[in-house]
Tab-separated table of N, CA and C in Angstrom:
chain	number	residue	atom	x	y	z
A	7	GLY	N	111.230	59.963	14.054
A	7	GLY	CA	110.685	60.590	14.486
A	7	GLY	C	110.493	60.970	15.623
A	8	LEU	N	110.209	61.349	16.915
A	8	LEU	CA	110.659	62.441	17.740
A	8	LEU	C	112.438	63.033	17.956
A	9	LEU	N	112.811	62.003	18.034
A	9	LEU	CA	114.109	61.610	18.560
A	9	LEU	C	114.875	61.815	17.234
A	10	THR	N	114.509	61.373	15.972
A	10	THR	CA	115.204	62.592	14.605
A	10	THR	C	115.390	64.169	14.928
A	11	ARG	N	114.387	64.366	14.793
A	11	ARG	CA	114.220	65.468	15.237
A	11	ARG	C	114.152	66.345	16.026
A	12	LEU	N	114.962	65.555	17.823
A	12	LEU	CA	115.180	66.665	18.170
A	12	LEU	C	116.789	66.208	17.658
A	13	GLN	N	117.411	65.249	17.251
A	13	GLN	CA	119.056	65.131	17.458
A	13	GLN	C	119.248	65.913	15.781
A	14	THR	N	118.351	66.477	14.899
A	14	THR	CA	119.018	66.698	13.791
A	14	THR	C	118.713	68.265	14.183
A	15	SER	N	117.566	68.721	15.191
A	15	SER	CA	117.381	70.121	15.205
A	15	SER	C	118.655	71.195	15.367
A	16	ALA	N	119.083	72.158	14.551
A	16	ALA	CA	120.080	73.298	15.673
A	16	ALA	C	119.489	73.894	16.948
A	17	PRO	N	120.576	73.763	17.447
A	17	PRO	CA	121.366	74.739	19.018
A	17	PRO	C	120.244	76.121	18.901
A	18	THR	N	119.264	76.441	19.646
A	18	THR	CA	118.473	77.775	19.592
A	18	THR	C	119.785	78.589	20.569
A	19	GLU	N	120.723	79.723	19.746
A	19	GLU	CA	120.979	80.692	20.191
A	19	GLU	C	120.014	82.385	20.715
A	20	ARG	N	120.130	82.122	21.780
A	20	ARG	CA	119.683	83.710	22.350
A	20	ARG	C	120.845	84.676	22.792
A	21	THR	N	120.699	85.824	22.334
A	21	THR	CA	121.402	86.730	22.900
A	21	THR	C	121.032	88.056	23.329
A	22	LEU	N	121.714	88.530	23.863
A	22	LEU	CA	120.527	90.009	25.019
A	22	LEU	C	120.939	91.213	23.616
A	23	SER	N	119.964	91.584	22.819
A	23	SER	CA	119.678	92.865	22.604
A	23	SER	C	120.812	94.235	23.140
A	24	SER	N	121.528	94.195	22.605
A	24	SER	CA	122.638	95.530	23.080
A	24	SER	C	121.977	96.868	22.618
A	25	SER	N	120.632	97.332	22.509
A	25	SER	CA	120.010	98.224	22.590
A	25	SER	C	120.715	99.505	24.207
A	26	ASN	N	120.802	100.758	23.428
A	26	ASN	CA	120.846	101.685	24.117
A	26	ASN	C	120.203	102.413	25.143
A	27	SER	N	118.930	101.874	25.067
A	27	SER	CA	117.931	101.820	25.976
A	27	SER	C	117.913	102.331	28.083
A	28	PHE	N	118.705	100.591	27.743
A	28	PHE	CA	119.053	101.145	29.319
A	28	PHE	C	119.986	101.295	29.793
A	29	SER	N	121.175	101.673	29.006
A	29	SER	CA	122.158	102.449	29.387
A	29	SER	C	121.963	104.316	29.988
A	30	GLN	N	120.897	105.012	28.558
A	30	GLN	CA	121.011	105.963	29.030
A	30	GLN	C	119.304	106.185	29.868
A	31	ASN	N	119.048	105.756	30.511
A	31	ASN	CA	117.997	105.056	31.434
A	31	ASN	C	119.000	105.384	33.481
A	32	VAL	N	120.768	104.957	32.761
A	32	VAL	CA	121.558	105.549	33.900
A	32	VAL	C	122.163	106.766	34.152
A	33	SER	N	121.619	107.535	35.017
A	33	SER	CA	121.505	109.074	34.963
A	33	SER	C	122.917	108.686	36.190
A	34	SER	N	123.819	109.754	35.294
A	34	SER	CA	125.362	110.159	35.768
A	34	SER	C	124.994	110.311	37.182
A	35	CYS	N	126.406	109.742	37.949
A	35	CYS	CA	125.902	109.545	39.778
A	35	CYS	C	127.593	110.168	39.727
A	36	LEU	N	127.335	111.136	41.206
A	36	LEU	CA	128.685	111.607	41.389
A	36	LEU	C	129.474	110.299	41.827
A	37	TRP	N	129.257	108.936	42.374
A	37	TRP	CA	129.464	108.017	42.269
A	37	TRP	C	128.764	106.483	41.944
A	38	LYS	N	129.446	105.468	41.976
A	38	LYS	CA	129.436	104.328	41.579
A	38	LYS	C	129.134	102.899	42.066
A	39	LEU	N	128.406	102.197	41.668
A	39	LEU	CA	128.516	100.677	42.041
A	39	LEU	C	129.565	100.371	41.810
A	40	GLY	N	129.614	99.120	43.008
A	40	GLY	CA	131.269	98.671	42.475
A	40	GLY	C	130.657	96.909	42.776
A	41	ARG	N	131.284	96.064	43.053
A	41	ARG	CA	130.960	94.385	42.903
A	41	ARG	C	130.191	93.941	44.442
A	42	LEU	N	129.792	93.115	44.178
A	42	LEU	CA	128.699	92.504	45.213
A	42	LEU	C	129.654	92.259	46.582
A	43	ASN	N	129.972	92.274	47.583
A	43	ASN	CA	130.669	92.502	48.973
A	43	ASN	C	130.358	90.941	49.554
A	44	HIS	N	128.712	90.657	49.864
A	44	HIS	CA	128.412	90.181	50.346
A	44	HIS	C	127.047	89.756	50.478
A	45	VAL	N	126.588	88.364	50.769
A	45	VAL	CA	124.627	88.361	51.242
A	45	VAL	C	125.280	87.594	52.897
A	46	ALA	N	124.332	88.880	53.378
A	46	ALA	CA	124.294	88.180	54.699
A	46	ALA	C	123.234	87.480	55.229
A	47	ILE	N	123.509	86.240	55.555
A	47	ILE	CA	122.413	85.230	56.435
A	47	ILE	C	122.190	85.677	57.676
A	48	ALA	N	121.249	85.399	58.702
A	48	ALA	CA	121.180	85.155	60.036
A	48	ALA	C	120.890	84.228	60.046
A	49	VAL	N	121.558	83.289	61.259
A	49	VAL	CA	121.318	82.544	61.452
A	49	VAL	C	121.300	81.823	63.306
A	50	PRO	N	120.341	81.330	63.568
A	50	PRO	CA	119.799	80.861	64.464
A	50	PRO	C	120.892	80.268	65.194
A	51	ASP	N	122.040	79.323	64.424
A	51	ASP	CA	122.757	78.376	65.424
A	51	ASP	C	124.466	79.008	64.925
A	52	LEU	N	124.764	79.822	64.998
A	52	LEU	CA	126.221	80.191	64.449
A	52	LEU	C	127.070	78.748	64.773
A	53	GLU	N	127.280	78.299	65.133
A	53	GLU	CA	128.319	76.915	65.013
A	53	GLU	C	127.670	76.150	63.935
A	54	LYS	N	126.836	75.241	64.328
A	54	LYS	CA	126.062	74.217	63.017
A	54	LYS	C	126.372	74.846	62.174
A	55	ALA	N	126.060	76.853	61.007
A	55	ALA	CA	126.504	77.150	59.957
A	55	ALA	C	127.627	77.329	59.953
A	56	GLN	N	127.962	77.325	60.934
A	56	GLN	CA	129.362	77.183	60.535
A	56	GLN	C	130.401	75.802	60.177
A	57	SER	N	129.905	75.094	60.882
A	57	SER	CA	130.491	73.397	60.267
A	57	SER	C	129.475	73.100	59.236
A	58	LEU	N	128.408	73.831	58.785
A	58	LEU	CA	127.791	73.320	57.405
A	58	LEU	C	129.025	73.894	56.136
A	59	TYR	N	129.385	75.356	56.666
A	59	TYR	CA	130.175	75.724	55.361
A	59	TYR	C	131.756	75.383	55.801
A	60	LYS	N	132.110	75.276	56.629
A	60	LYS	CA	133.339	74.609	56.535
A	60	LYS	C	133.564	73.009	56.339
A	61	ASP	N	132.893	72.263	57.545
A	61	ASP	CA	132.936	70.920	57.735
A	61	ASP	C	132.553	70.325	56.363
A	62	VAL	N	131.130	70.041	55.823
A	62	VAL	CA	130.366	69.983	54.861
A	62	VAL	C	131.204	70.297	53.395
A	63	LEU	N	130.828	71.492	53.567
A	63	LEU	CA	131.001	72.346	52.450
A	63	LEU	C	131.874	72.557	51.929
A	64	GLY	N	133.283	72.409	52.734
A	64	GLY	CA	134.572	72.533	52.840
A	64	GLY	C	135.430	74.174	52.504
A	65	ALA	N	134.119	75.400	52.431
A	65	ALA	CA	134.810	76.233	52.529
A	65	ALA	C	135.658	76.958	53.531
A	66	GLN	N	136.495	78.071	53.280
A	66	GLN	CA	137.240	79.008	54.419
A	66	GLN	C	136.435	79.600	55.193
A	67	VAL	N	136.322	79.413	56.482
A	67	VAL	CA	135.329	80.024	57.112
A	67	VAL	C	136.137	80.545	57.797
A	68	SER	N	136.153	81.983	58.313
A	68	SER	CA	136.768	82.727	59.157
A	68	SER	C	136.221	82.765	61.104
A	69	GLU	N	137.165	83.444	61.647
A	69	GLU	CA	136.489	83.124	62.929
A	69	GLU	C	135.511	84.352	63.720
A	70	THR	N	134.554	83.483	64.208
A	70	THR	CA	133.724	84.549	64.550
A	70	THR	C	134.022	85.474	65.127
A	71	VAL	N	133.357	87.145	65.053
A	71	VAL	CA	133.695	88.774	64.943
A	71	VAL	C	132.214	89.051	66.284
A	72	ALA	N	132.706	89.349	67.199
A	72	ALA	CA	131.526	90.223	67.540
A	72	ALA	C	131.797	91.749	67.311
A	73	LEU	N	131.146	92.813	67.026
A	73	LEU	CA	130.182	93.809	66.627
A	73	LEU	C	129.607	94.316	67.580
A	74	PRO	N	129.556	94.806	69.111
A	74	PRO	CA	128.892	95.458	69.555
A	74	PRO	C	128.008	96.647	68.904
A	75	GLU	N	128.840	97.152	68.393
A	75	GLU	CA	127.829	98.370	68.432
A	75	GLU	C	126.747	98.520	66.654
A	76	HIS	N	127.002	96.889	66.137
A	76	HIS	CA	126.018	96.572	65.226
A	76	HIS	C	124.456	95.833	66.241
A	77	GLY	N	125.442	95.091	67.396
A	77	GLY	CA	124.732	94.149	67.544
A	77	GLY	C	124.622	92.463	67.275
A	78	VAL	N	125.459	92.580	66.648
A	78	VAL	CA	126.043	91.315	65.783
A	78	VAL	C	126.920	90.178	66.011
A	79	TYR	N	127.731	89.232	65.929
A	79	TYR	CA	128.654	88.356	66.102
A	79	TYR	C	128.171	87.778	64.380
A	80	THR	N	129.357	88.072	63.418
A	80	THR	CA	129.764	88.229	62.493
A	80	THR	C	130.700	86.746	62.291
A	81	VAL	N	130.770	85.920	60.902
A	81	VAL	CA	131.266	85.400	60.450
A	81	VAL	C	131.609	85.164	59.364
A	82	PHE	N	132.710	84.946	58.411
A	82	PHE	CA	132.576	84.771	57.179
A	82	PHE	C	133.270	83.733	55.968
A	83	VAL	N	132.323	83.669	55.329
A	83	VAL	CA	132.484	82.012	54.393
A	83	VAL	C	133.437	83.016	53.406
A	84	GLU	N	134.283	82.263	52.144
A	84	GLU	CA	135.437	82.830	51.226
A	84	GLU	C	134.050	82.396	50.196
A	85	LEU	N	133.844	82.811	49.264
A	85	LEU	CA	133.581	81.830	48.187
A	85	LEU	C	134.457	82.279	47.045
A	86	GLY	N	135.284	82.822	46.884
A	86	GLY	CA	135.825	82.834	45.858
A	86	GLY	C	135.417	84.889	45.130
A	87	ASN	N	134.633	84.547	44.474
A	87	ASN	CA	133.821	85.929	43.426
A	87	ASN	C	133.186	86.795	44.750
A	88	THR	N	132.778	86.188	45.920
A	88	THR	CA	132.433	86.741	47.015
A	88	THR	C	132.020	85.971	48.404
A	89	LYS	N	131.540	86.431	49.648
A	89	LYS	CA	131.608	85.768	50.660
A	89	LYS	C	130.033	86.150	51.309
A	90	LEU	N	129.945	85.085	51.889
A	90	LEU	CA	128.435	85.078	53.160
A	90	LEU	C	128.834	85.299	54.252
A	91	GLU	N	128.129	86.325	54.945
A	91	GLU	CA	128.443	86.726	56.077
A	91	GLU	C	127.750	86.016	56.975
A	92	LEU	N	127.795	85.097	57.957
A	92	LEU	CA	126.624	84.674	59.187
A	92	LEU	C	126.722	85.711	60.227
A	93	LEU	N	124.997	85.750	60.154
A	93	LEU	CA	124.934	87.073	61.543
A	93	LEU	C	124.412	86.488	62.900
A	94	HIS	N	124.886	86.385	63.860
A	94	HIS	CA	124.021	86.407	64.968
A	94	HIS	C	124.029	87.341	65.642
A	95	PRO	N	122.618	86.718	66.354
A	95	PRO	CA	122.431	88.184	67.809
A	95	PRO	C	123.425	88.239	68.451
A	96	LEU	N	123.977	89.303	68.840
A	96	LEU	CA	124.851	90.189	70.545
A	96	LEU	C	123.586	91.168	70.967
A	97	GLY	N	123.216	90.762	71.716
A	97	GLY	CA	122.315	91.421	72.652
A	97	GLY	C	120.615	91.103	72.734
A	98	GLU	N	120.161	91.106	73.472
A	98	GLU	CA	118.381	91.458	73.305
A	98	GLU	C	117.899	92.389	72.279
A	99	LYS	N	118.949	93.305	71.902
A	99	LYS	CA	118.351	94.727	71.348
A	99	LYS	C	118.929	94.714	69.767
A	100	SER	N	119.398	93.163	69.466
A	100	SER	CA	120.133	92.856	68.419
A	100	SER	C	118.686	92.786	67.171
A	101	PRO	N	119.386	93.521	66.365
A	101	PRO	CA	118.371	93.456	65.029
A	101	PRO	C	118.289	92.363	64.160
A	102	ILE	N	119.499	91.580	64.505
A	102	ILE	CA	119.469	89.899	64.296
A	102	ILE	C	118.690	88.806	64.942
A	103	ALA	N	118.411	89.103	66.065
A	103	ALA	CA	117.746	88.570	67.467
A	103	ALA	C	116.126	88.899	66.911
A	104	SER	N	115.009	90.620	66.770
A	104	SER	CA	114.214	90.548	66.037
A	104	SER	C	113.720	89.474	64.815
A	105	PHE	N	114.971	89.909	63.888
A	105	PHE	CA	114.472	89.433	62.477
A	105	PHE	C	114.629	87.526	62.804
A	106	LEU	N	115.260	86.941	63.995
A	106	LEU	CA	115.097	85.746	63.875
A	106	LEU	C	113.950	85.298	64.454
A	107	GLN	N	113.176	86.020	64.952
A	107	GLN	CA	112.149	85.925	65.884
A	107	GLN	C	110.924	85.820	64.788
A	108	LYS	N	111.015	86.107	64.146
A	108	LYS	CA	110.078	86.532	62.709
A	108	LYS	C	110.159	85.389	61.664
A	109	ASN	N	111.835	84.891	61.903
A	109	ASN	CA	112.215	84.217	61.045
A	109	ASN	C	112.979	82.390	61.774
A	110	LYS	N	111.636	82.008	62.499
A	110	LYS	CA	112.956	81.023	63.276
A	110	LYS	C	113.910	80.398	62.863
A	111	THR	N	114.268	80.339	61.665
A	111	THR	CA	115.489	78.913	61.318
A	111	THR	C	116.316	79.595	60.032
A	112	GLY	N	115.943	81.505	60.000
A	112	GLY	CA	117.066	81.889	59.937
A	112	GLY	C	116.927	82.398	58.079
A	113	GLY	N	117.726	83.452	57.355
A	113	GLY	CA	116.996	83.408	56.246
A	113	GLY	C	118.100	85.000	56.116
A	114	MET	N	117.948	85.062	54.236
A	114	MET	CA	118.701	85.997	54.117
A	114	MET	C	118.198	87.342	54.829
A	115	HIS	N	119.427	87.793	55.157
A	115	HIS	CA	118.915	89.020	55.684
A	115	HIS	C	119.499	90.319	55.034
A	116	HIS	N	120.058	90.610	54.308
A	116	HIS	CA	120.788	91.712	53.234
A	116	HIS	C	121.937	91.021	52.174
A	117	ILE	N	122.026	92.194	51.317
A	117	ILE	CA	122.920	92.000	50.412
A	117	ILE	C	123.809	93.272	50.637
A	118	CYS	N	125.419	93.386	50.433
A	118	CYS	CA	126.423	93.965	50.513
A	118	CYS	C	126.748	95.006	49.311
A	119	ILE	N	126.948	96.266	48.658
A	119	ILE	CA	127.287	96.142	47.442
A	119	ILE	C	128.647	97.569	47.327
A	120	GLU	N	129.418	97.109	47.285
A	120	GLU	CA	130.077	98.248	47.060
A	120	GLU	C	129.849	99.735	46.210
A	121	VAL	N	130.566	100.788	47.080
A	121	VAL	CA	130.402	102.153	46.028
A	121	VAL	C	131.567	102.328	46.327
A	122	ASP	N	131.398	103.638	45.490
A	122	ASP	CA	133.234	104.460	44.996
A	122	ASP	C	133.469	105.518	45.644
A	123	ASP	N	132.326	106.178	46.707
A	123	ASP	CA	131.983	107.367	47.552
A	123	ASP	C	130.852	107.309	48.102
A	124	ILE	N	130.660	106.876	49.568
A	124	ILE	CA	129.592	106.518	50.307
A	124	ILE	C	128.797	108.180	50.715
A	125	LYS	N	129.668	109.101	50.882
A	125	LYS	CA	129.252	110.334	50.766
A	125	LYS	C	128.313	110.748	50.244
A	126	ALA	N	128.999	110.578	48.324
A	126	ALA	CA	128.225	110.929	47.694
A	126	ALA	C	126.711	109.944	47.208
A	127	ALA	N	127.129	108.766	47.487
A	127	ALA	CA	126.220	107.894	47.446
A	127	ALA	C	124.564	108.374	48.736
A	128	MET	N	125.021	108.739	49.544
A	128	MET	CA	124.115	109.636	50.776
A	128	MET	C	123.178	110.731	50.146
A	129	THR	N	124.523	111.499	49.871
A	129	THR	CA	123.463	112.822	48.992
A	129	THR	C	122.630	112.600	48.057
A	130	GLU	N	123.610	111.664	47.077
A	130	GLU	CA	122.563	111.805	46.119
A	130	GLU	C	121.130	110.799	46.088
A	131	LEU	N	121.602	109.245	47.194
A	131	LEU	CA	120.234	108.315	47.395
A	131	LEU	C	119.469	109.675	47.949
A	132	LYS	N	119.468	110.425	49.580
A	132	LYS	CA	118.478	111.268	49.998
A	132	LYS	C	117.576	112.217	48.850
A	133	LYS	N	118.428	112.796	47.739
A	133	LYS	CA	117.591	113.649	46.982
A	133	LYS	C	116.928	112.584	46.327
A	134	LYS	N	116.582	111.368	45.952
A	134	LYS	CA	116.207	110.101	45.367
A	134	LYS	C	115.305	110.184	46.324
A	135	LYS	N	114.732	110.591	47.147
A	135	LYS	CA	113.801	110.310	48.467
A	135	LYS	C	113.847	108.776	48.672
A	136	ILE	N	115.098	108.339	48.552
A	136	ILE	CA	115.650	106.602	49.289
A	136	ILE	C	116.476	106.478	50.531
A	137	ARG	N	115.433	106.266	51.753
A	137	ARG	CA	115.947	106.449	53.075
A	137	ARG	C	116.638	105.541	53.169
A	138	ILE	N	117.995	105.893	54.431
A	138	ILE	CA	118.928	105.431	54.768
A	138	ILE	C	118.902	105.831	56.186
A	139	LEU	N	119.361	104.574	57.028
A	139	LEU	CA	118.337	103.398	58.261
A	139	LEU	C	119.891	104.198	59.453
A	140	SER	N	120.364	105.398	58.775
A	140	SER	CA	121.569	105.893	59.602
A	140	SER	C	121.610	107.275	59.279
A	141	GLU	N	121.493	108.300	59.936
A	141	GLU	CA	122.603	109.327	59.405
A	141	GLU	C	124.365	110.039	59.082
A	142	GLU	N	124.890	109.412	59.585
A	142	GLU	CA	126.225	108.973	59.105
A	142	GLU	C	126.158	107.528	59.311
A	143	PRO	N	127.279	107.286	58.551
A	143	PRO	CA	128.021	105.463	57.801
A	143	PRO	C	128.231	105.420	59.089
A	144	LYS	N	128.614	104.004	59.418
A	144	LYS	CA	129.266	103.365	60.385
A	144	LYS	C	129.944	102.825	60.077
A	145	ILE	N	131.322	102.238	60.585
A	145	ILE	CA	132.001	101.263	60.971
A	145	ILE	C	131.156	99.686	60.942
A	146	GLY	N	131.863	99.669	59.321
A	146	GLY	CA	131.224	97.715	59.096
A	146	GLY	C	132.209	96.853	59.491
A	147	ALA	N	131.843	95.706	59.096
A	147	ALA	CA	132.353	94.353	59.525
A	147	ALA	C	133.879	94.367	58.754
A	148	HIS	N	133.974	95.078	58.511
A	148	HIS	CA	135.237	95.324	57.697
A	148	HIS	C	136.041	96.201	57.732
A	149	GLY	N	135.536	97.515	58.487
A	149	GLY	CA	136.394	98.375	59.148
A	149	GLY	C	136.082	99.661	58.080
A	150	LYS	N	135.050	99.827	57.430
A	150	LYS	CA	134.634	100.617	56.603
A	150	LYS	C	134.036	100.758	56.791
A	151	PRO	N	133.848	102.632	56.395
A	151	PRO	CA	132.202	102.888	56.228
A	151	PRO	C	130.977	102.172	55.665
A	152	VAL	N	130.081	102.027	56.364
A	152	VAL	CA	128.770	101.475	55.371
A	152	VAL	C	127.732	102.666	55.812
A	153	ILE	N	126.243	102.652	54.884
A	153	ILE	CA	125.163	102.280	55.316
A	153	ILE	C	123.551	101.643	54.985
A	154	PHE	N	123.309	101.569	55.716
A	154	PHE	CA	121.775	100.840	54.910
A	154	PHE	C	120.507	101.910	54.909
A	155	LEU	N	120.202	100.703	53.253
A	155	LEU	CA	118.790	101.643	52.753
A	155	LEU	C	118.133	100.937	53.026
A	156	HIS	N	116.454	101.634	53.354
A	156	HIS	CA	115.303	100.986	53.533
A	156	HIS	C	115.192	100.111	52.820
A	157	PRO	N	114.712	98.859	53.224
A	157	PRO	CA	114.380	97.940	52.636
A	157	PRO	C	112.583	98.203	51.399
A	158	LYS	N	111.871	99.189	52.386
A	158	LYS	CA	110.802	99.239	51.728
A	158	LYS	C	110.867	100.447	50.189
A	159	ASP	N	112.003	101.074	50.492
A	159	ASP	CA	112.427	102.103	49.300
A	159	ASP	C	113.237	101.034	47.751
A	160	CYS	N	114.004	99.492	48.481
A	160	CYS	CA	114.920	98.824	47.296
A	160	CYS	C	113.782	97.461	47.546
A	161	HIS	N	112.815	97.619	46.928
A	161	HIS	CA	111.275	96.170	46.797
A	161	HIS	C	112.382	95.325	47.522
A	162	GLY	N	111.347	95.746	48.836
A	162	GLY	CA	111.640	94.466	49.989
A	162	GLY	C	113.204	93.998	50.460
A	163	VAL	N	114.372	94.508	49.831
A	163	VAL	CA	115.865	94.602	49.956
A	163	VAL	C	116.245	95.145	51.346
A	164	LEU	N	117.529	94.316	52.417
A	164	LEU	CA	118.355	95.447	52.869
A	164	LEU	C	118.904	95.407	52.100
A	165	VAL	N	119.566	97.048	51.753
A	165	VAL	CA	120.432	96.566	51.101
A	165	VAL	C	121.432	98.080	51.657
A	166	GLU	N	123.129	97.128	52.023
A	166	GLU	CA	123.822	97.726	52.515
A	166	GLU	C	124.887	98.190	51.893
A	167	LEU	N	125.553	99.537	51.682
A	167	LEU	CA	126.527	99.940	50.804
A	167	LEU	C	127.611	100.419	51.415
A	168	GLU	N	128.742	100.061	51.412
A	168	GLU	CA	130.249	99.820	51.737
A	168	GLU	C	130.747	100.763	50.868
A	169	GLN	N	131.913	101.481	51.491
A	169	GLN	CA	132.913	101.987	50.602
A	169	GLN	C	133.831	100.902	50.640
A	170	ALA	N	134.305	101.335	48.781
A	170	ALA	CA	135.378	100.422	48.294
A	170	ALA	C	136.999	100.825	48.863
């Protein structure tokens, strides 16, 4: 019967082709992408969000830090291989306030990827017609230079690049 066939059938193993077609499409850049630094989540209630990750899920959660030049409060949740950044509005002109007006319960705001040379990345991305949301890098939550790439140029995702 069917059970016998399921028990005796050999497991199927799929492997990805190691063709060079993908690596041949990657241009030689003067800068390199690094690891995923964090995924940022806008939250309407920072204390509740902190409590979820700390008290319910048992994660290591940082203290709240105000970043007035970015218009946000941030909290980092350590995950071992990366972090979550909880974002809450700081002031009425906060970009997170406008995000939360459209997304009342919060949600993913951006991803942050490390780069080895943020200035070279900016130069090359501008040449490739990728819009950068500031003329110069700003100092981000980790005390390092950051830039944001326009979501319409990144398939609907706000991408933050951070100097490694």
